């Protein structure tokens, strides 16, 4: 019996299960109820452990895990795509307005959430405009600026001072809303200082304004935008000059130019640069066809007058002859006095009577009748006044701002290549007449004006060319070739990494997920004696090849899986035939002695 048991022992099982089979077999072969209970408890635990071990050793487990993760990602993507898109409803609200808006949203069953650490309230994008209209009908938000709608609710009997204050508040609110509509401005505050009107001209004061702008992070206002805000505020308030508007950003930086600044602002500097650049482009464009690109260099310096001058003059010229002068008005007067007869007669009332009309008949030609006394003239006066127009000239001259006072141009022309009879090329200077032509072309291109004091200087000189440091380098050391090699090495490294990942991870995982089919194994008869390796003893020789195949397949498993498999096999043998296991253990104990 001992020899038969020893012959049935699988050598592989004896060596591989040296530590596991004795304990399991001894626990299963112990008589009594205690051994049976231990066998049941150990068997249940072993079954659970063997199930977990088989699950871990399943080659399709990575594929199952990857499929589960992909399915979970797909479900999450579908849920995320069905989630509503939230947009900003209001931002930068006070705590009171924020609480009132949240209460109104909860009452209307509108979903919301917070952003920017609670600084903004977000609602679904398809309900933004509708929610804003509903909240506006409820008078929310109450904070912020108010415009001319403040004048709609004027109370009866309001004082003139209160009415003026409300008007100023409404004007500040309207200007604030307009400034906040600029893209770079997140918020704004406008303060107006409007003095009380006075009937005295000398005591009138111009209003002023101060503007505070809160810009978005990373955004700035350029000079054009600052000037636009200044002009807009100055135009929105009556009698306010643009110089009385002050703009400050959230960092305390003064954005408006001070009135006492005597220098040029950015706009004037750009205008000077534009004049110089345009003049230089005209000169280069006319010289490039003659000497080639790069053989003529020019620089222009412009002196621009930005002062605004207004002049009014009145001049009087000498009058010409009376025939040439224009008569403005003429007045003529004439008077003649005649001598009367002497007084005669007795003094009294009779002698004071007026003289009687002449009784002498008047002849047809107007001459007095012969024998009548003649009247002699005493004085004859004739006056004539003539007024001539005065030769006067009134001239009002206003010079434009930004006129050119003076232009200075410097031109350098390179030597020209000249080939001799043998074909050798040498650089030769230009002739004097050629330089004179170049100078005249430059004057015509720049708009030369001698009265302004313009100056042109043309110099003919050879240009010093720098040697190319890369000319003597071999082709494999050129920067372009080095950059190309670096790009090729980068893509080659990516390809090698991809191939390594495929052969080290992807291909083994695919082989484990899709193993080759196992060969069919002959089934043992239930009446045949069972050995420890699970095969009938008569077919021991025929199953040798299958054992080799099993060993090859087991090579893909780790040592832990093999240990668990052998342990489970030993437990099965102990439950089926405890006598054989006891005999094997007895023989092992005898051999050890």
Tab-separated table of C-alpha atoms in Angstrom, residues 116-583:
chain	number	residue	atom	x	y	z
A	116	UNK	CA	-15.406	83.902	-8.741
A	117	UNK	CA	-15.564	83.018	-5.025
A	118	UNK	CA	-19.191	84.148	-4.795
A	119	UNK	CA	-18.638	87.382	-6.739
A	120	UNK	CA	-20.872	86.344	-9.644
A	121	UNK	CA	-24.231	84.596	-9.925
A	122	UNK	CA	-24.647	82.177	-12.836
A	123	UNK	CA	-27.900	80.869	-14.327
A	124	UNK	CA	-28.603	78.693	-17.415
A	125	UNK	CA	-27.738	80.532	-20.614
A	126	UNK	CA	-31.240	80.192	-22.061
A	127	UNK	CA	-32.741	81.983	-19.031
A	128	UNK	CA	-30.307	84.889	-18.616
A	129	UNK	CA	-32.272	87.591	-20.446
A	130	UNK	CA	-35.660	86.454	-19.150
A	131	UNK	CA	-34.366	86.384	-15.566
A	132	UNK	CA	-32.851	89.845	-15.897
A	133	UNK	CA	-36.134	91.269	-17.142
A	134	UNK	CA	-38.053	89.638	-14.289
A	135	UNK	CA	-35.584	90.917	-11.696
A	136	UNK	CA	-35.681	94.403	-13.243
A	137	UNK	CA	-39.467	94.383	-12.924
A	138	UNK	CA	-38.968	93.599	-9.226
A	139	UNK	CA	-36.489	96.479	-8.880
A	140	UNK	CA	-33.417	94.279	-8.504
A	141	UNK	CA	-30.587	94.927	-8.135
A	142	UNK	CA	-31.242	98.055	-6.131
A	143	UNK	CA	-27.594	98.979	-5.724
A	144	UNK	CA	-25.391	100.428	-8.421
A	145	UNK	CA	-25.911	103.579	-10.386
A	146	UNK	CA	-29.189	105.261	-11.178
A	147	UNK	CA	-29.825	107.275	-14.293
A	148	UNK	CA	-32.447	109.739	-15.381
A	149	UNK	CA	-35.131	107.334	-14.210
A	150	UNK	CA	-34.545	109.008	-10.840
A	151	UNK	CA	-36.374	112.043	-12.220
A	152	UNK	CA	-39.494	109.991	-12.927
A	153	UNK	CA	-40.460	109.769	-9.268
A	154	UNK	CA	-40.214	113.423	-8.250
A	155	UNK	CA	-42.366	114.328	-5.279
A	156	UNK	CA	-44.703	117.274	-5.333
A	157	UNK	CA	-43.289	120.316	-3.577
A	158	UNK	CA	-39.627	119.243	-3.781
A	159	UNK	CA	-37.141	122.033	-3.210
A	160	UNK	CA	-34.932	123.410	-5.922
A	161	UNK	CA	-31.798	122.208	-4.125
A	162	UNK	CA	-33.093	118.625	-3.908
A	163	UNK	CA	-34.091	118.737	-7.562
A	164	UNK	CA	-30.582	119.914	-8.512
A	165	UNK	CA	-29.013	117.125	-6.429
A	166	UNK	CA	-31.198	114.496	-8.108
A	167	UNK	CA	-30.286	115.859	-11.516
A	168	UNK	CA	-26.588	115.655	-10.672
A	169	UNK	CA	-26.983	112.073	-9.395
A	170	UNK	CA	-28.846	111.070	-12.543
A	171	UNK	CA	-26.177	112.652	-14.748
A	172	UNK	CA	-23.405	110.851	-12.856
A	173	UNK	CA	-25.251	107.547	-13.201
A	174	UNK	CA	-25.743	107.947	-16.944
A	175	UNK	CA	-22.072	108.765	-17.476
A	176	UNK	CA	-21.091	105.795	-15.316
A	177	UNK	CA	-23.217	103.410	-17.372
A	178	UNK	CA	-21.734	104.727	-20.589
A	179	UNK	CA	-18.151	104.317	-19.366
A	180	UNK	CA	-18.855	100.779	-18.093
A	181	UNK	CA	-19.975	99.766	-21.581
A	182	UNK	CA	-16.332	99.928	-22.729
A	183	UNK	CA	-14.843	96.444	-23.043
A	184	UNK	CA	-11.782	97.035	-20.853
A	185	UNK	CA	-13.742	98.710	-18.007
A	186	UNK	CA	-15.245	96.466	-15.334
A	187	UNK	CA	-16.672	99.267	-13.188
A	188	UNK	CA	-16.618	103.056	-12.979
A	189	UNK	CA	-17.484	105.917	-10.649
A	190	UNK	CA	-18.158	109.493	-11.771
A	191	UNK	CA	-18.104	112.534	-9.490
A	192	UNK	CA	-19.270	115.877	-10.829
A	193	UNK	CA	-18.528	119.237	-9.235
A	194	UNK	CA	-21.075	121.650	-10.690
A	195	UNK	CA	-20.864	125.147	-9.152
A	196	UNK	CA	-23.908	127.242	-8.448
A	197	UNK	CA	-24.743	129.457	-11.426
A	198	UNK	CA	-24.169	133.199	-11.019
A	199	UNK	CA	-25.458	136.229	-12.921
A	200	UNK	CA	-22.038	137.857	-12.764
A	201	UNK	CA	-19.725	136.810	-15.559
A	202	UNK	CA	-16.533	137.279	-13.531
A	203	UNK	CA	-17.786	134.993	-10.765
A	204	UNK	CA	-18.732	132.079	-13.026
A	205	UNK	CA	-16.790	128.889	-12.504
A	206	UNK	CA	-16.470	125.992	-14.929
A	207	UNK	CA	-17.645	122.575	-13.693
A	208	UNK	CA	-15.171	119.719	-13.243
A	209	UNK	CA	-15.373	115.928	-13.132
A	210	UNK	CA	-13.314	113.090	-11.695
A	211	UNK	CA	-13.689	109.564	-13.106
A	212	UNK	CA	-12.540	106.344	-11.439
A	213	UNK	CA	-12.277	103.273	-13.679
A	214	UNK	CA	-11.850	99.676	-12.504
A	215	UNK	CA	-10.241	97.712	-15.341
A	216	UNK	CA	-10.288	93.979	-15.923
A	217	UNK	CA	-7.085	92.113	-14.990
A	218	UNK	CA	-4.512	92.434	-17.723
A	219	UNK	CA	-6.389	95.213	-19.576
A	220	UNK	CA	-5.253	98.820	-20.017
A	221	UNK	CA	-6.659	101.950	-21.601
A	222	UNK	CA	-4.595	103.472	-24.388
A	223	UNK	CA	-4.296	107.192	-24.979
A	224	UNK	CA	-7.097	107.199	-27.529
A	225	UNK	CA	-9.563	105.587	-25.124
A	226	UNK	CA	-8.592	107.951	-22.310
A	227	UNK	CA	-9.086	110.924	-24.634
A	228	UNK	CA	-12.451	109.526	-25.745
A	229	UNK	CA	-13.663	109.196	-22.134
A	230	UNK	CA	-12.446	112.734	-21.395
A	231	UNK	CA	-14.266	114.234	-24.372
A	232	UNK	CA	-17.412	112.227	-23.638
A	233	UNK	CA	-17.635	113.449	-20.040
A	234	UNK	CA	-16.838	117.028	-21.064
A	235	UNK	CA	-19.512	116.941	-23.752
A	236	UNK	CA	-22.114	115.475	-21.389
A	237	UNK	CA	-21.888	118.321	-18.866
A	238	UNK	CA	-22.704	121.888	-19.957
A	239	UNK	CA	-19.805	124.400	-20.006
A	240	UNK	CA	-17.228	121.832	-18.908
A	241	UNK	CA	-13.808	122.052	-20.604
A	242	UNK	CA	-11.935	118.852	-21.359
A	243	UNK	CA	-8.994	119.927	-19.206
A	244	UNK	CA	-11.205	119.788	-16.088
A	245	UNK	CA	-11.747	116.011	-16.415
A	246	UNK	CA	-9.475	113.752	-14.352
A	247	UNK	CA	-9.357	109.972	-14.873
A	248	UNK	CA	-7.768	107.577	-12.350
A	249	UNK	CA	-7.545	103.757	-12.552
A	250	UNK	CA	-7.873	101.192	-9.750
A	251	UNK	CA	-4.113	101.349	-9.030
A	252	UNK	CA	-4.170	105.095	-8.456
A	253	UNK	CA	-2.472	105.921	-11.754
A	254	UNK	CA	-3.387	109.241	-13.363
A	255	UNK	CA	-4.468	108.499	-16.923
A	256	UNK	CA	-5.137	112.037	-18.129
A	257	UNK	CA	-2.301	114.361	-19.082
A	258	UNK	CA	-1.783	117.297	-16.675
A	259	UNK	CA	-2.655	120.699	-18.078
A	260	UNK	CA	0.781	122.123	-17.258
A	261	UNK	CA	2.588	119.558	-19.365
A	262	UNK	CA	4.772	121.399	-21.850
A	263	UNK	CA	6.019	118.296	-23.651
A	264	UNK	CA	4.527	116.383	-26.531
A	265	UNK	CA	1.848	113.829	-25.936
A	266	UNK	CA	1.767	110.411	-27.548
A	267	UNK	CA	-0.424	111.563	-30.442
A	268	UNK	CA	1.976	114.338	-31.396
A	269	UNK	CA	4.966	112.004	-31.184
A	270	UNK	CA	3.242	109.517	-33.480
A	271	UNK	CA	2.482	112.318	-35.933
A	272	UNK	CA	6.162	113.340	-36.047
A	273	UNK	CA	7.229	109.749	-36.605
A	274	UNK	CA	4.646	109.349	-39.348
A	275	UNK	CA	5.882	112.470	-41.186
A	276	UNK	CA	9.491	111.265	-40.977
A	277	UNK	CA	8.596	107.746	-42.066
A	278	UNK	CA	6.527	108.897	-45.044
A	279	UNK	CA	9.299	111.214	-46.233
A	280	UNK	CA	11.900	108.464	-45.860
A	281	UNK	CA	9.743	105.999	-47.798
A	282	UNK	CA	9.373	108.453	-50.689
A	283	UNK	CA	13.142	108.989	-50.847
A	284	UNK	CA	13.933	105.259	-50.690
A	285	UNK	CA	11.312	104.485	-53.320
A	286	UNK	CA	12.862	106.890	-55.819
A	287	UNK	CA	16.475	105.819	-55.167
A	288	UNK	CA	15.919	102.037	-55.101
A	289	UNK	CA	15.511	101.641	-58.909
A	290	UNK	CA	18.739	103.581	-59.508
A	291	UNK	CA	21.113	101.937	-57.059
A	292	UNK	CA	19.302	98.769	-55.993
A	293	UNK	CA	17.762	97.800	-52.709
A	294	UNK	CA	20.105	98.382	-49.806
A	295	UNK	CA	22.590	100.586	-51.714
A	296	UNK	CA	20.984	103.861	-50.598
A	297	UNK	CA	20.135	104.716	-47.013
A	298	UNK	CA	18.223	107.802	-45.859
A	299	UNK	CA	17.215	109.359	-42.588
A	300	UNK	CA	14.763	112.218	-42.058
A	301	UNK	CA	14.410	114.568	-39.111
A	302	UNK	CA	11.256	116.703	-38.993
A	303	UNK	CA	10.650	119.791	-36.882
A	304	UNK	CA	6.879	120.122	-36.389
A	305	UNK	CA	5.158	123.193	-34.958
A	306	UNK	CA	2.245	122.220	-32.718
A	307	UNK	CA	1.515	125.746	-31.481
A	308	UNK	CA	-1.837	127.237	-32.370
A	309	UNK	CA	-1.487	130.842	-33.656
A	310	UNK	CA	-4.304	133.261	-34.468
A	311	UNK	CA	-3.465	136.732	-35.829
A	312	UNK	CA	-5.694	139.657	-36.829
A	313	UNK	CA	-4.209	142.720	-38.613
A	314	UNK	CA	-5.784	145.960	-39.918
A	315	UNK	CA	-3.789	148.117	-42.383
A	316	UNK	CA	-4.560	151.451	-44.101
A	317	UNK	CA	-3.173	152.347	-47.519
A	318	UNK	CA	-2.691	155.853	-49.038
A	319	UNK	CA	-5.559	157.245	-51.152
A	320	UNK	CA	-5.052	157.859	-54.842
A	321	UNK	CA	-6.252	160.835	-56.944
A	322	UNK	CA	-9.846	162.047	-56.550
A	323	UNK	CA	-10.678	160.486	-59.889
A	324	UNK	CA	-9.414	157.050	-58.657
A	325	UNK	CA	-10.845	157.265	-55.135
A	326	UNK	CA	-14.315	155.995	-54.429
A	327	UNK	CA	-16.770	158.634	-53.170
A	328	UNK	CA	-18.560	157.560	-50.032
A	329	UNK	CA	-20.840	160.700	-49.643
A	330	UNK	CA	-21.074	164.253	-51.090
A	331	UNK	CA	-22.960	167.340	-49.742
A	332	UNK	CA	-23.333	170.790	-51.476
A	333	UNK	CA	-24.939	174.020	-50.068
A	334	UNK	CA	-25.193	177.623	-51.620
A	335	UNK	CA	-26.575	180.947	-50.186
A	336	UNK	CA	-26.867	184.562	-51.604
A	337	UNK	CA	-27.649	187.781	-49.684
A	338	UNK	CA	-29.054	191.020	-51.442
A	339	UNK	CA	-28.859	194.680	-50.255
A	340	UNK	CA	-32.224	196.332	-49.281
A	341	UNK	CA	-33.217	200.117	-49.391
A	342	UNK	CA	-32.588	202.491	-46.423
A	343	UNK	CA	-35.427	203.279	-43.960
A	344	UNK	CA	-37.252	206.673	-44.419
A	345	UNK	CA	-40.283	208.531	-43.161
A	346	UNK	CA	-41.560	209.830	-39.868
A	347	UNK	CA	-40.702	207.511	-37.042
A	348	UNK	CA	-43.773	205.878	-35.738
A	349	UNK	CA	-46.188	203.134	-36.445
A	350	UNK	CA	-46.667	204.152	-40.001
A	351	UNK	CA	-43.080	204.003	-40.793
A	352	UNK	CA	-42.799	200.523	-39.191
A	353	UNK	CA	-45.307	198.983	-41.513
A	354	UNK	CA	-43.876	196.469	-43.951
A	355	UNK	CA	-43.110	197.773	-47.385
A	356	UNK	CA	-45.772	197.596	-49.973
A	357	UNK	CA	-45.226	195.340	-52.977
A	358	UNK	CA	-43.503	196.985	-55.887
A	359	UNK	CA	-45.846	198.686	-58.198
A	360	UNK	CA	-43.474	198.855	-61.088
A	361	UNK	CA	-44.473	196.394	-63.752
A	362	UNK	CA	-42.113	193.583	-64.525
A	363	UNK	CA	-41.159	193.174	-68.110
A	364	UNK	CA	-41.329	189.886	-69.879
A	365	UNK	CA	-37.631	189.125	-69.657
A	366	UNK	CA	-37.561	189.634	-65.856
A	367	UNK	CA	-35.807	192.990	-65.945
A	368	UNK	CA	-37.069	195.796	-63.829
A	369	UNK	CA	-38.922	198.620	-65.344
A	370	UNK	CA	-36.723	201.502	-66.314
A	371	UNK	CA	-36.620	204.140	-63.666
A	372	UNK	CA	-37.026	201.641	-60.691
A	373	UNK	CA	-34.192	201.314	-58.107
A	374	UNK	CA	-31.837	198.213	-58.635
A	375	UNK	CA	-30.891	195.711	-55.749
A	376	UNK	CA	-27.150	194.899	-55.454
A	377	UNK	CA	-25.923	191.578	-53.935
A	378	UNK	CA	-24.068	191.832	-50.676
A	379	UNK	CA	-22.563	188.223	-50.325
A	380	UNK	CA	-22.661	184.889	-52.184
A	381	UNK	CA	-21.661	181.574	-50.351
A	382	UNK	CA	-21.366	178.081	-51.776
A	383	UNK	CA	-20.181	174.921	-49.758
A	384	UNK	CA	-19.446	171.372	-51.018
A	385	UNK	CA	-18.368	168.368	-48.803
A	386	UNK	CA	-17.133	165.088	-50.323
A	387	UNK	CA	-16.266	161.933	-48.254
A	388	UNK	CA	-14.021	159.273	-49.847
A	389	UNK	CA	-13.710	155.583	-48.786
A	390	UNK	CA	-10.658	154.781	-46.657
A	391	UNK	CA	-8.290	152.078	-48.056
A	392	UNK	CA	-8.309	149.590	-45.122
A	393	UNK	CA	-7.349	145.884	-45.050
A	394	UNK	CA	-8.366	143.509	-42.220
A	395	UNK	CA	-6.608	140.114	-42.142
A	396	UNK	CA	-7.344	137.230	-39.771
A	397	UNK	CA	-4.707	134.492	-39.927
A	398	UNK	CA	-4.977	131.128	-38.086
A	399	UNK	CA	-2.053	128.775	-38.590
A	400	UNK	CA	-2.850	125.046	-38.564
A	401	UNK	CA	-1.498	122.867	-35.780
A	402	UNK	CA	1.212	120.428	-36.835
A	403	UNK	CA	2.759	122.392	-39.679
A	404	UNK	CA	6.262	121.443	-40.792
A	405	UNK	CA	8.826	124.021	-39.738
A	406	UNK	CA	11.936	122.345	-41.090
A	407	UNK	CA	13.075	119.089	-42.692
A	408	UNK	CA	16.599	117.698	-42.528
A	409	UNK	CA	17.494	114.773	-44.801
A	410	UNK	CA	20.713	112.750	-44.880
A	411	UNK	CA	21.349	110.260	-47.705
A	412	UNK	CA	24.244	107.820	-48.069
A	413	UNK	CA	24.796	106.138	-51.451
A	414	UNK	CA	27.051	103.112	-51.857
A	415	UNK	CA	29.829	102.874	-54.438
A	416	UNK	CA	28.726	101.380	-57.717
A	417	UNK	CA	30.296	98.190	-59.167
A	418	UNK	CA	32.233	98.793	-62.411
A	419	UNK	CA	33.638	95.963	-64.533
A	420	UNK	CA	36.888	96.484	-66.453
A	421	UNK	CA	37.934	94.959	-69.780
A	422	UNK	CA	39.054	91.724	-68.133
A	423	UNK	CA	35.770	91.276	-66.257
A	424	UNK	CA	37.080	92.260	-62.836
A	425	UNK	CA	34.452	94.148	-60.822
A	426	UNK	CA	35.564	97.058	-58.639
A	427	UNK	CA	33.598	99.535	-56.565
A	428	UNK	CA	33.866	103.071	-57.957
A	429	UNK	CA	32.483	106.347	-56.522
A	430	UNK	CA	29.784	108.311	-58.303
A	431	UNK	CA	30.569	111.266	-60.498
A	432	UNK	CA	29.825	114.812	-59.360
A	433	UNK	CA	27.006	115.286	-61.839
A	434	UNK	CA	25.472	111.990	-60.717
A	435	UNK	CA	25.538	113.145	-57.080
A	436	UNK	CA	23.922	116.424	-58.141
A	437	UNK	CA	21.114	114.503	-59.811
A	438	UNK	CA	20.627	112.381	-56.702
A	439	UNK	CA	20.454	115.498	-54.548
A	440	UNK	CA	17.864	117.079	-56.839
A	441	UNK	CA	15.772	113.894	-56.768
A	442	UNK	CA	15.864	113.863	-52.972
A	443	UNK	CA	14.766	117.522	-52.851
A	444	UNK	CA	11.858	116.863	-55.148
A	445	UNK	CA	10.799	113.776	-53.211
A	446	UNK	CA	10.861	115.492	-49.820
A	447	UNK	CA	9.242	118.759	-50.946
A	448	UNK	CA	12.279	120.948	-50.389
A	449	UNK	CA	11.534	124.534	-49.362
A	450	UNK	CA	14.479	126.896	-48.946
A	451	UNK	CA	12.330	129.450	-47.077
A	452	UNK	CA	11.702	126.955	-44.302
A	453	UNK	CA	15.406	126.259	-43.973
A	454	UNK	CA	15.312	122.640	-45.232
A	455	UNK	CA	18.667	120.918	-45.637
A	456	UNK	CA	19.765	117.940	-47.754
A	457	UNK	CA	23.116	116.178	-47.449
A	458	UNK	CA	24.058	113.426	-49.936
A	459	UNK	CA	27.238	111.412	-49.291
A	460	UNK	CA	28.771	108.790	-51.545
A	461	UNK	CA	30.706	106.170	-49.593
A	462	UNK	CA	31.383	102.454	-49.653
A	463	UNK	CA	29.304	100.264	-47.362
A	464	UNK	CA	31.153	97.956	-45.002
A	465	UNK	CA	29.668	94.473	-45.273
A	466	UNK	CA	29.992	92.084	-42.377
A	467	UNK	CA	31.389	88.650	-43.172
A	468	UNK	CA	28.982	85.784	-42.775
A	469	UNK	CA	30.296	83.620	-39.910
A	470	UNK	CA	28.369	80.602	-41.241
A	471	UNK	CA	29.790	80.712	-44.739
A	472	UNK	CA	32.812	78.466	-44.008
A	473	UNK	CA	30.940	75.926	-41.894
A	474	UNK	CA	30.193	72.481	-43.374
A	475	UNK	CA	26.644	71.668	-44.304
A	476	UNK	CA	26.066	69.422	-41.304
A	477	UNK	CA	26.952	72.292	-38.938
A	478	UNK	CA	24.633	74.827	-40.474
A	479	UNK	CA	21.860	76.075	-38.114
A	480	UNK	CA	19.160	74.943	-40.514
A	481	UNK	CA	20.582	71.441	-40.716
A	482	UNK	CA	21.002	71.276	-36.942
A	483	UNK	CA	17.408	72.336	-36.437
A	484	UNK	CA	16.257	69.765	-39.002
A	485	UNK	CA	18.248	67.059	-37.225
A	486	UNK	CA	16.749	68.007	-33.879
A	487	UNK	CA	13.249	67.789	-35.322
A	488	UNK	CA	14.019	64.396	-36.881
A	489	UNK	CA	15.466	63.128	-33.584
A	490	UNK	CA	12.364	64.293	-31.760
A	491	UNK	CA	9.991	62.456	-34.075
A	492	UNK	CA	12.249	59.391	-34.065
A	493	UNK	CA	12.209	59.348	-30.255
A	494	UNK	CA	8.419	59.539	-30.311
A	495	UNK	CA	8.277	56.603	-32.748
A	496	UNK	CA	10.672	54.527	-30.621
A	497	UNK	CA	8.664	55.264	-27.472
A	498	UNK	CA	5.450	54.274	-29.231
A	499	UNK	CA	7.002	51.024	-30.474
A	500	UNK	CA	8.341	50.216	-26.996
A	501	UNK	CA	4.923	50.786	-25.455
A	502	UNK	CA	3.342	48.542	-28.049
A	503	UNK	CA	5.765	45.621	-27.678
A	504	UNK	CA	6.097	45.879	-23.869
A	505	UNK	CA	2.509	46.541	-22.820
A	506	UNK	CA	-0.065	46.497	-25.603
A	507	UNK	CA	1.019	43.273	-27.326
A	508	UNK	CA	1.341	41.197	-24.106
A	509	UNK	CA	-2.018	42.508	-22.913
A	510	UNK	CA	-3.623	41.478	-26.194
A	511	UNK	CA	-2.064	37.998	-25.951
A	512	UNK	CA	-3.381	37.590	-22.430
A	513	UNK	CA	-6.800	38.885	-23.449
A	514	UNK	CA	-6.996	36.576	-26.461
A	515	UNK	CA	-4.998	33.375	-25.615
A	516	UNK	CA	-4.638	30.507	-28.144
A	517	UNK	CA	-7.129	27.597	-27.807
A	518	UNK	CA	-6.055	24.814	-25.424
A	519	UNK	CA	-5.803	21.220	-26.775
A	520	UNK	CA	-8.562	18.784	-25.859
A	521	UNK	CA	-7.752	16.625	-22.780
A	522	UNK	CA	-8.996	13.074	-22.390
A	523	UNK	CA	-11.570	12.592	-19.685
A	524	UNK	CA	-10.860	10.072	-16.942
A	525	UNK	CA	-13.310	7.320	-16.015
A	526	UNK	CA	-14.945	7.597	-12.569
A	527	UNK	CA	-13.960	3.979	-11.729
A	528	UNK	CA	-10.257	4.537	-12.385
A	529	UNK	CA	-8.043	5.101	-9.397
A	530	UNK	CA	-7.195	8.778	-8.970
A	531	UNK	CA	-3.623	9.880	-8.400
A	532	UNK	CA	-2.537	13.078	-6.769
A	533	UNK	CA	-2.080	14.805	-10.130
A	534	UNK	CA	-5.772	14.152	-11.060
A	535	UNK	CA	-5.080	11.647	-13.921
A	536	UNK	CA	-5.920	7.888	-14.112
A	537	UNK	CA	-2.928	5.663	-13.436
A	538	UNK	CA	-3.264	3.521	-16.636
A	539	UNK	CA	-2.967	6.672	-18.783
A	540	UNK	CA	0.037	8.017	-16.959
A	541	UNK	CA	2.349	7.498	-19.910
A	542	UNK	CA	-0.117	8.977	-22.416
A	543	UNK	CA	-0.600	12.112	-20.316
A	544	UNK	CA	3.095	12.917	-20.133
A	545	UNK	CA	2.842	15.115	-23.207
A	546	UNK	CA	-0.185	16.878	-21.766
A	547	UNK	CA	1.724	17.488	-18.540
A	548	UNK	CA	4.455	19.200	-20.496
A	549	UNK	CA	1.843	21.368	-22.136
A	550	UNK	CA	0.391	22.217	-18.724
A	551	UNK	CA	3.815	23.128	-17.450
A	552	UNK	CA	4.328	25.436	-20.435
A	553	UNK	CA	0.997	27.087	-19.837
A	554	UNK	CA	1.690	27.437	-16.143
A	555	UNK	CA	4.866	29.290	-17.009
A	556	UNK	CA	2.761	32.356	-17.800
A	557	UNK	CA	1.420	32.343	-14.252
A	558	UNK	CA	3.312	33.628	-11.290
A	559	UNK	CA	4.379	31.568	-8.294
A	560	UNK	CA	1.427	32.655	-6.176
A	561	UNK	CA	-1.126	31.350	-8.681
A	562	UNK	CA	0.685	28.012	-8.889
A	563	UNK	CA	0.745	27.725	-5.102
A	564	UNK	CA	-2.990	28.392	-4.805
A	565	UNK	CA	-3.765	25.913	-7.575
A	566	UNK	CA	-1.725	23.105	-6.013
A	567	UNK	CA	-3.230	23.803	-2.610
A	568	UNK	CA	-6.746	23.546	-3.982
A	569	UNK	CA	-5.829	20.288	-5.757
A	570	UNK	CA	-4.462	18.810	-2.496
A	571	UNK	CA	-7.645	19.738	-0.638
A	572	UNK	CA	-9.764	18.059	-3.303
A	573	UNK	CA	-7.741	14.823	-3.024
A	574	UNK	CA	-7.966	14.934	0.796
A	575	UNK	CA	-11.772	15.235	0.669
A	576	UNK	CA	-12.188	12.433	-1.893
A	577	UNK	CA	-9.848	9.802	-0.452
A	578	UNK	CA	-8.406	10.650	2.990
A	579	UNK	CA	-6.739	7.210	3.326
A	580	UNK	CA	-4.407	7.770	0.379
A	581	UNK	CA	-3.384	11.170	1.765
A	582	UNK	CA	-2.768	9.659	5.187
A	583	UNK	CA	-0.620	6.924	3.607
